[in-house]
Coordinates of C-alpha atoms in Angstrom, one line a residue:
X21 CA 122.0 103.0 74.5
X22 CA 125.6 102.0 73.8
X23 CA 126.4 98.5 73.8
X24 CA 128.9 98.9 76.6
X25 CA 126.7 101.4 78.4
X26 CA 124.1 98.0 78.1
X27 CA 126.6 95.9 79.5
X28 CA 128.0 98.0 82.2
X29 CA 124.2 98.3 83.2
X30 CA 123.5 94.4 83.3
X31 CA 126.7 93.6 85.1
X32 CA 124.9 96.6 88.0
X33 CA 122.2 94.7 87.9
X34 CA 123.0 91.4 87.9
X35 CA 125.5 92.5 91.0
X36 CA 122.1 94.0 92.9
X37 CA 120.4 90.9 92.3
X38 CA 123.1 88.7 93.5
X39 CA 123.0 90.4 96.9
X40 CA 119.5 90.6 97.1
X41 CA 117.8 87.3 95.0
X42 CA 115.2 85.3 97.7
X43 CA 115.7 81.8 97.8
X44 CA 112.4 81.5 96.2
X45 CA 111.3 83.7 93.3
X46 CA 107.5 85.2 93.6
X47 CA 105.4 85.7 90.4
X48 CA 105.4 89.8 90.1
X49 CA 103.2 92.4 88.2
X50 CA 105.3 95.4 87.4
X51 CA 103.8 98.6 86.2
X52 CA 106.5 100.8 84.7
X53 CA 107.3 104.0 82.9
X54 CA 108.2 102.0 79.6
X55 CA 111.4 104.5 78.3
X56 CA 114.3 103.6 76.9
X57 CA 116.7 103.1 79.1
X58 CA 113.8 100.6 81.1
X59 CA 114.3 97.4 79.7
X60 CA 117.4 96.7 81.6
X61 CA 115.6 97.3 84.5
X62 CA 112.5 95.0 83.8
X63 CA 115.5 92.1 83.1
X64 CA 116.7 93.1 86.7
X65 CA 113.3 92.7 88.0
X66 CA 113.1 89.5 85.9
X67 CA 116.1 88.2 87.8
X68 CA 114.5 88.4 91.3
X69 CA 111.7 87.4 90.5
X70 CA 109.3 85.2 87.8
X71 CA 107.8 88.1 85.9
X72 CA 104.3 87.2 84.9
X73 CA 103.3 90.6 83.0
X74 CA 104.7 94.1 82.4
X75 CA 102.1 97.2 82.6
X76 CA 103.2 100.3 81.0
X77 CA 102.4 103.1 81.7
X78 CA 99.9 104.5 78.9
X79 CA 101.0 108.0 78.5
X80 CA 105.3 106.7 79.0
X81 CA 105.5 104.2 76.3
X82 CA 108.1 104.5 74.1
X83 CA 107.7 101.7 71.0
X84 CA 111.4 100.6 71.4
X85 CA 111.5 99.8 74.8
X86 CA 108.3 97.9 74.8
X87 CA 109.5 95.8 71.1
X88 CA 112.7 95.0 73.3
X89 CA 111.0 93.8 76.4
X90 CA 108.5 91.6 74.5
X91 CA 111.3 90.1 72.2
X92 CA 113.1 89.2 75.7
X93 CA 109.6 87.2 76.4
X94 CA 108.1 89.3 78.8
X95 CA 104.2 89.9 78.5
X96 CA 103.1 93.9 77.7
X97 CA 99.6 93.8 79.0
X98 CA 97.6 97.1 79.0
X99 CA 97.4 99.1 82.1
X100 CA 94.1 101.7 82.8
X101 CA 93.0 102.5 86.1
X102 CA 89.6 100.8 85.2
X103 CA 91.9 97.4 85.3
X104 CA 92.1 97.5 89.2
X105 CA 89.6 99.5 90.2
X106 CA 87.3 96.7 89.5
X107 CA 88.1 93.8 92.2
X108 CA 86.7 91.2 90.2
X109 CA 88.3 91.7 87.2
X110 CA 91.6 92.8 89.0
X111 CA 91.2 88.8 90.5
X112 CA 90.4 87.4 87.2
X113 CA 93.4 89.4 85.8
X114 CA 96.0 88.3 88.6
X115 CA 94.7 84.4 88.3
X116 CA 95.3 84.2 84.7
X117 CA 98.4 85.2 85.2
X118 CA 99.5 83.6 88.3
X119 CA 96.8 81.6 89.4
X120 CA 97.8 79.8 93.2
X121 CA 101.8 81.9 93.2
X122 CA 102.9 83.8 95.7
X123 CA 103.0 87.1 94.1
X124 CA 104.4 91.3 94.5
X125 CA 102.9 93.8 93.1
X126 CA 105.2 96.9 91.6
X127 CA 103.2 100.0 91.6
X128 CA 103.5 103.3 90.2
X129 CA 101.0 105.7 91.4
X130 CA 98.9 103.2 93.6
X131 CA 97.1 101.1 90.6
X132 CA 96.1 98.1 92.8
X133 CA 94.8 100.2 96.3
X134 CA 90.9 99.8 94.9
X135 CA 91.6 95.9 94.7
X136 CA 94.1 95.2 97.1
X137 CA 91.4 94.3 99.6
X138 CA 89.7 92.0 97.5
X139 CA 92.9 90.6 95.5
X140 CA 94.2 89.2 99.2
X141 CA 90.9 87.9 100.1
X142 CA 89.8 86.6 96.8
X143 CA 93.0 85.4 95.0
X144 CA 94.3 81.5 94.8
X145 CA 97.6 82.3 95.3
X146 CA 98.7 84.8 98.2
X147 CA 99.7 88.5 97.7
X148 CA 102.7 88.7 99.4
X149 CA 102.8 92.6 99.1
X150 CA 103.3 95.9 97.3
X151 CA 106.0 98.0 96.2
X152 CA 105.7 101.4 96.0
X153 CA 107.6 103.6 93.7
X154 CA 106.4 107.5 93.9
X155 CA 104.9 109.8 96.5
X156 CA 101.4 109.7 95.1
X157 CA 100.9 106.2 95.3
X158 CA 102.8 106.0 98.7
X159 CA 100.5 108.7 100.1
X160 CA 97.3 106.7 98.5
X161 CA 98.7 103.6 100.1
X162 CA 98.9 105.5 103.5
X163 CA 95.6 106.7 103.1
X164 CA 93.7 103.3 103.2
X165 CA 91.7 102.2 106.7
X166 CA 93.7 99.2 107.0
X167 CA 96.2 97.9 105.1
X168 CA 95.4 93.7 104.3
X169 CA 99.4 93.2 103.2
X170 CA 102.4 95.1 103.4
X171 CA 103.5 97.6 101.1
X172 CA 107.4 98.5 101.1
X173 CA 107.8 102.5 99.8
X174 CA 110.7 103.8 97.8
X175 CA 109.5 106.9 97.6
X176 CA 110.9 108.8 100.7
X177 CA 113.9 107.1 100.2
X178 CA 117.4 109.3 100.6
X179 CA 118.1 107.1 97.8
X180 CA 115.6 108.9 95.7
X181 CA 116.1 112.3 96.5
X182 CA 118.9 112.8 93.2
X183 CA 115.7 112.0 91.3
X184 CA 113.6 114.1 92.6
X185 CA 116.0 117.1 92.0
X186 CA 116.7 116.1 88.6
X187 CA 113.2 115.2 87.5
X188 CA 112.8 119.3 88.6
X189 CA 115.2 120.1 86.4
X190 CA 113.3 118.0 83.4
X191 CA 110.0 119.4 83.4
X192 CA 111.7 122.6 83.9
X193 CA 114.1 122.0 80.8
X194 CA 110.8 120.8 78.9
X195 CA 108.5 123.4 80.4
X196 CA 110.9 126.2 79.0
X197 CA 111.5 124.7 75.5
X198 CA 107.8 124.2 74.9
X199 CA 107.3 128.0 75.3
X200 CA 110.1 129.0 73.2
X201 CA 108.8 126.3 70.6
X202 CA 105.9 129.3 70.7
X203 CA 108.8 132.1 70.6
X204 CA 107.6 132.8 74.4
X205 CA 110.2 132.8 77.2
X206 CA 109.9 132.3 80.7
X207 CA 111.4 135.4 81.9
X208 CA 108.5 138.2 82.9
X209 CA 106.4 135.5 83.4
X210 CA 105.2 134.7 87.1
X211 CA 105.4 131.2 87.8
X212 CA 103.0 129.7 90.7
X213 CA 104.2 126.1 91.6
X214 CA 101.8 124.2 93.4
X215 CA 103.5 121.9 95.7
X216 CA 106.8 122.2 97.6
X217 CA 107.4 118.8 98.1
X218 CA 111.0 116.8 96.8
X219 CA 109.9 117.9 93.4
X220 CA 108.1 121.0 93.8
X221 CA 110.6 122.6 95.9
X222 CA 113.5 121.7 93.4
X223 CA 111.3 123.4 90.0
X224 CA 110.7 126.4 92.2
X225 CA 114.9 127.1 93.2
X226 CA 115.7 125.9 89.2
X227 CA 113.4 128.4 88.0
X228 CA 114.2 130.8 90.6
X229 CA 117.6 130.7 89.1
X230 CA 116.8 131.0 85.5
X231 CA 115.5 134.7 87.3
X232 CA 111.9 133.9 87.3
X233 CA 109.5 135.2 90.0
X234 CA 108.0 132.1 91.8
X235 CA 105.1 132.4 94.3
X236 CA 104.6 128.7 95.9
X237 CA 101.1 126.8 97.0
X238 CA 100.9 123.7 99.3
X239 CA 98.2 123.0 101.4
X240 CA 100.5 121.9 104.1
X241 CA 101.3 124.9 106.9
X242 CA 104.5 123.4 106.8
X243 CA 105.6 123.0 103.9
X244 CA 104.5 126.9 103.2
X245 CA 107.0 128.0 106.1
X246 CA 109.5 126.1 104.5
X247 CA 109.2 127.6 101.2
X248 CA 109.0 131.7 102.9
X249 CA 112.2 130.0 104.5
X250 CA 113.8 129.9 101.2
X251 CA 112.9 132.8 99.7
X252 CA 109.8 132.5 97.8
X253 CA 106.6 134.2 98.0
X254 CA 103.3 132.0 99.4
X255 CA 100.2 132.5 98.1
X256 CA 97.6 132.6 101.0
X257 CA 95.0 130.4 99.1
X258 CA 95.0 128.9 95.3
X259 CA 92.3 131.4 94.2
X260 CA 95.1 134.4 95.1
X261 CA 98.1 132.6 93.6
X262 CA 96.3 131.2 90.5
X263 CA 95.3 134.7 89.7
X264 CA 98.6 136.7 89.3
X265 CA 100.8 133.6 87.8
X266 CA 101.7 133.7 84.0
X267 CA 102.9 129.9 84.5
X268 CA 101.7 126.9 86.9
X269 CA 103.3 123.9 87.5
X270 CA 101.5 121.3 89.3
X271 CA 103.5 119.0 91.2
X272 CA 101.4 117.7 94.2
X273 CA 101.1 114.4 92.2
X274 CA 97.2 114.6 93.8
X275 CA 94.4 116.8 92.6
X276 CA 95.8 120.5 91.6
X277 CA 93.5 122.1 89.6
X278 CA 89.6 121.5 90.1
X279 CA 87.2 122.4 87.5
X280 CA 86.6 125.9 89.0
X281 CA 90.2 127.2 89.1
X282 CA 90.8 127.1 85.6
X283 CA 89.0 130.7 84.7
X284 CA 90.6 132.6 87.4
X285 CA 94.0 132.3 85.1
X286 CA 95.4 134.9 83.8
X287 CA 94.7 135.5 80.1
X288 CA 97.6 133.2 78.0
X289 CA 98.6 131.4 81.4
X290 CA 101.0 128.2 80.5
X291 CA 99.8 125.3 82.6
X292 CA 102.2 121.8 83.3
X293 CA 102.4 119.0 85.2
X294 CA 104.8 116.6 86.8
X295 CA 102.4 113.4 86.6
X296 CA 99.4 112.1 84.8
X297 CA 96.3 114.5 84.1
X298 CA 94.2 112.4 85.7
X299 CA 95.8 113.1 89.0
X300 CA 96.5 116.6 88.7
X301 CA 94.0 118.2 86.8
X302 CA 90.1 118.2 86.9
X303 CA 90.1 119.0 83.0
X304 CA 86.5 116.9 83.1
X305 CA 85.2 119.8 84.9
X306 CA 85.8 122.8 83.3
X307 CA 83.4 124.6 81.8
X308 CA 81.8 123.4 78.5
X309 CA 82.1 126.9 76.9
X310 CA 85.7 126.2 76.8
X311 CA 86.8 125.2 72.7
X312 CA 90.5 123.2 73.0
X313 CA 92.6 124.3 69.6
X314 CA 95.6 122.4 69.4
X315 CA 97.8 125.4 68.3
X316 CA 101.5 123.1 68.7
X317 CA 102.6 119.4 68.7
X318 CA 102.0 119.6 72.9
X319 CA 100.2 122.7 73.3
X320 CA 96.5 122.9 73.8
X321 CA 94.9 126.7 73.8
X322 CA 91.6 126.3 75.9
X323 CA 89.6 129.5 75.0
X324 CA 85.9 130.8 75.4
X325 CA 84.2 134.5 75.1
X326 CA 87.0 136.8 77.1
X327 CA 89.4 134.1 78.7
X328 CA 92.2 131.8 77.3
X329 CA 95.0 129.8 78.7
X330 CA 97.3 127.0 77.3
X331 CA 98.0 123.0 78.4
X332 CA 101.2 121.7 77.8
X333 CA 101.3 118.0 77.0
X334 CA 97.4 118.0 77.2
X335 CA 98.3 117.6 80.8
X336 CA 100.4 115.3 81.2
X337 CA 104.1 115.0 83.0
X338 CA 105.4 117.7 81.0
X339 CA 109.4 116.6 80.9
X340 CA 108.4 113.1 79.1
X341 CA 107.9 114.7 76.3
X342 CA 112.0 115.2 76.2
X343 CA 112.8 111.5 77.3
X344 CA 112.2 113.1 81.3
X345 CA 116.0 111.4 81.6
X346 CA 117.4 111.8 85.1
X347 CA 120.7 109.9 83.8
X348 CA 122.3 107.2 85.9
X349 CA 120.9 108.2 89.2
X350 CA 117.4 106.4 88.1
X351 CA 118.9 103.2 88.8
X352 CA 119.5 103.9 92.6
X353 CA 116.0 103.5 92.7
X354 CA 115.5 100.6 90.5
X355 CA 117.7 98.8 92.9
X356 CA 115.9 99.6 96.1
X357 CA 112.9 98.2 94.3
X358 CA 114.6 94.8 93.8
X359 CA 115.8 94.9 97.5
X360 CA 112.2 95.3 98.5
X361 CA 111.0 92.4 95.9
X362 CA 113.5 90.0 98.1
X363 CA 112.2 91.5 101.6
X364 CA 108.6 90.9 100.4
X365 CA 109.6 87.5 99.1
X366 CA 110.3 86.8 102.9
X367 CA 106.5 86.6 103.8
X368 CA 107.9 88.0 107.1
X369 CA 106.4 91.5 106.8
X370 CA 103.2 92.2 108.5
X371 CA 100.5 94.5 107.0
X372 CA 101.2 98.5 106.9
X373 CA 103.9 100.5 105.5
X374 CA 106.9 99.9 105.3
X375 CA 110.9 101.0 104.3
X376 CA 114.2 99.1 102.8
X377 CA 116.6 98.9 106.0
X378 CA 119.4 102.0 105.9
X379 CA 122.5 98.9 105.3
X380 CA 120.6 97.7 102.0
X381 CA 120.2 101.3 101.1
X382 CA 124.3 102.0 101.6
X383 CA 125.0 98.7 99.9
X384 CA 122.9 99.6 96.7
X385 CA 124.4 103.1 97.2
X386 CA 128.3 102.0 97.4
X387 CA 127.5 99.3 94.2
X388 CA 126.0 102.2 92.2
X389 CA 128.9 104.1 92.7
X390 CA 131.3 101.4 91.7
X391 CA 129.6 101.7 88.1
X392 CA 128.7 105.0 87.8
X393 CA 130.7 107.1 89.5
X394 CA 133.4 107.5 87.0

């Protein structure tokens, strides 16, 4: 990053914060994608409230970004989903960090919903709440019986929605050069993506346009009229569309592809996804006949007596492999994020789901455009 492309950031920043600062800063956890451009954010987040630790990402870390936000005095502490999925230690954790504080909780992907129950019963301090930054930990938030604090989603904001589109556009750009780095193309390959949400919906009309043949998958009725609305073919089940597609993109950003459905693809079927393997593919249960032959720098062939198909990124979000850069329009979000850090630091908000109000969206929206718009 450019030195005035730094400072022009930090001024944004520093003007979202100004509007949004509580009079009294909480302790925070935030778990980030740790890229390049991420350190000005984790200052912004810094600036509302009193970071205690930083949790990267493990599969997003880029050494840089990480140096800079530890030289800047911020804590990197690793992240694994073993960390909060064990209450105790996800107390232990929290108190050594900000034993007795009020504290918020920024998520990506729902870390802290297996010890959110017992971090606001068990914790000195108080858990003031959660921040939620994509659709896969929103919809595991949504899922629990009862929510014990409230957790303020940002991932069906409008203010989103350039992210989305563009982050279809990455893991198709990525997706694309990964098979030519094997002198493959996508064109005469069927493509089946599976899920036509925000993301899902946008890799399907990008490849679409680069003349592919996309079939689309969602579990949701709806969301499968939608798709025949614009154009696309619908598989009836997964079995049917797994079984004539050359390429599958997985972009539910839950549980894609179970054990079983990996030998019904085709022979040399490319397989990517918009998230973390863990979430999208059962890879732990697929038959142990299968030998994995790293035949690229991201491409894994699985293979076994008669059947063969390849991994790209051994399964992981595909397009960070190519810096998964949405430009300027990430920090649209990054700002709503730091609104709902100030509504949280309120202690007003009662337990369940909740959204940043439309005037604090159209206020981060009209300051982003005084930067970036130009």
């Amino acid at each position: 990053m450019e030195t005035f492309e730094r400072a022009r950031l930090d001024a944004y920043f520093g003007r979202i914060a100004a509007r949004f600062k509580p009079a009294e800063r909480p302790a925070a956890f935030l778990i980030t994608h740790l890229l390049p451009e991420r350190p000005a954010f984790v200052r912004g987040v810094a600036s509302v409230t009193d970071l205690r630790a930083v949790l990267p990402k493990p599969k997003s870390v880029r050494a840089e970004a990480r140096h800079q936000v530890e030289a800047e005095g911020h804590a990197c502490d690793t992240l694994s989903r073993e960390l909060f999925s064990d209450t105790d230690r996800a107390v232990r954790y929290i108190e050594a960090r900000a034993a007795g504080r009020p504290v918020v909780l920024l998520d990506v992907g729902g870390y802290f919903t297996s010890a959110l129950d017992g971090l606001c019963d068990h914790f000195s301090g108080r858990i003031l709440g959660v921040v939620e930054d994509t659709e896969n930990g929103h919809k595991r938030y949504a899922e629990l019986d009862k929510l014990p604090c409230p957790v303020v989603s940002v991932a069906r904001s409008p203010l989103k929605d350039p992210e989305d589109f563009l982050v279809g556009q990455s893991v198709v750009f990525s997706t694309e050069a990964l098979l030519r780095s094997r002198a493959d193309i996508l064109h005469g390959r069927p493509a089946l993506v599976i899920g036509f949400g925000k993301l899902g919906s946008s890799i399907a009309r990008l490849l679409h346009a680069k003349g592919v043949r996309v079939t689309v998958y969602d579990i949701d009725p709806v969301r499968r009229t939608q798709a025949l609305s614009q154009g696309f073919a619908v598989a009836r089940d997964r079995a049917s569309g797994l079984e004539d597609a050359g390429l599958v993109l997985c972009a539910t950003g839950s549980l894609s592809l179970r054990g079983e459905d990996f030998p019904r693809l085709r022979n040399g079927t490319y397989v990517a996804t918009v998230t973390s393997s863990e979430d999208e593919l059962e890879l732990d249960g697929l038959p142990e006949v299968y030998e994995r032959t790293r035949i690229g720098e991201h491409v894994t062939r699985y293979m076994t007596t008669g059947h063969y198909f390849y991994l790209l990124n051994g399964g992981n979000a595909v397009n960070f492999l190519h810096g998964a850069s949405v430009g300027p329009f990430i920090f649209l979000v990054q700002a709503e994020i730091l609104a709902a850090c100030a509504v949280l630091a309120r202690g007003e908000l009662p337990p369940g789901m909740h959204e940043i109000n439309p005037a604090d969206r159209a206020a981060i929206a009209a300051t982003w455009l005084d930067y970036f718009n130009r």
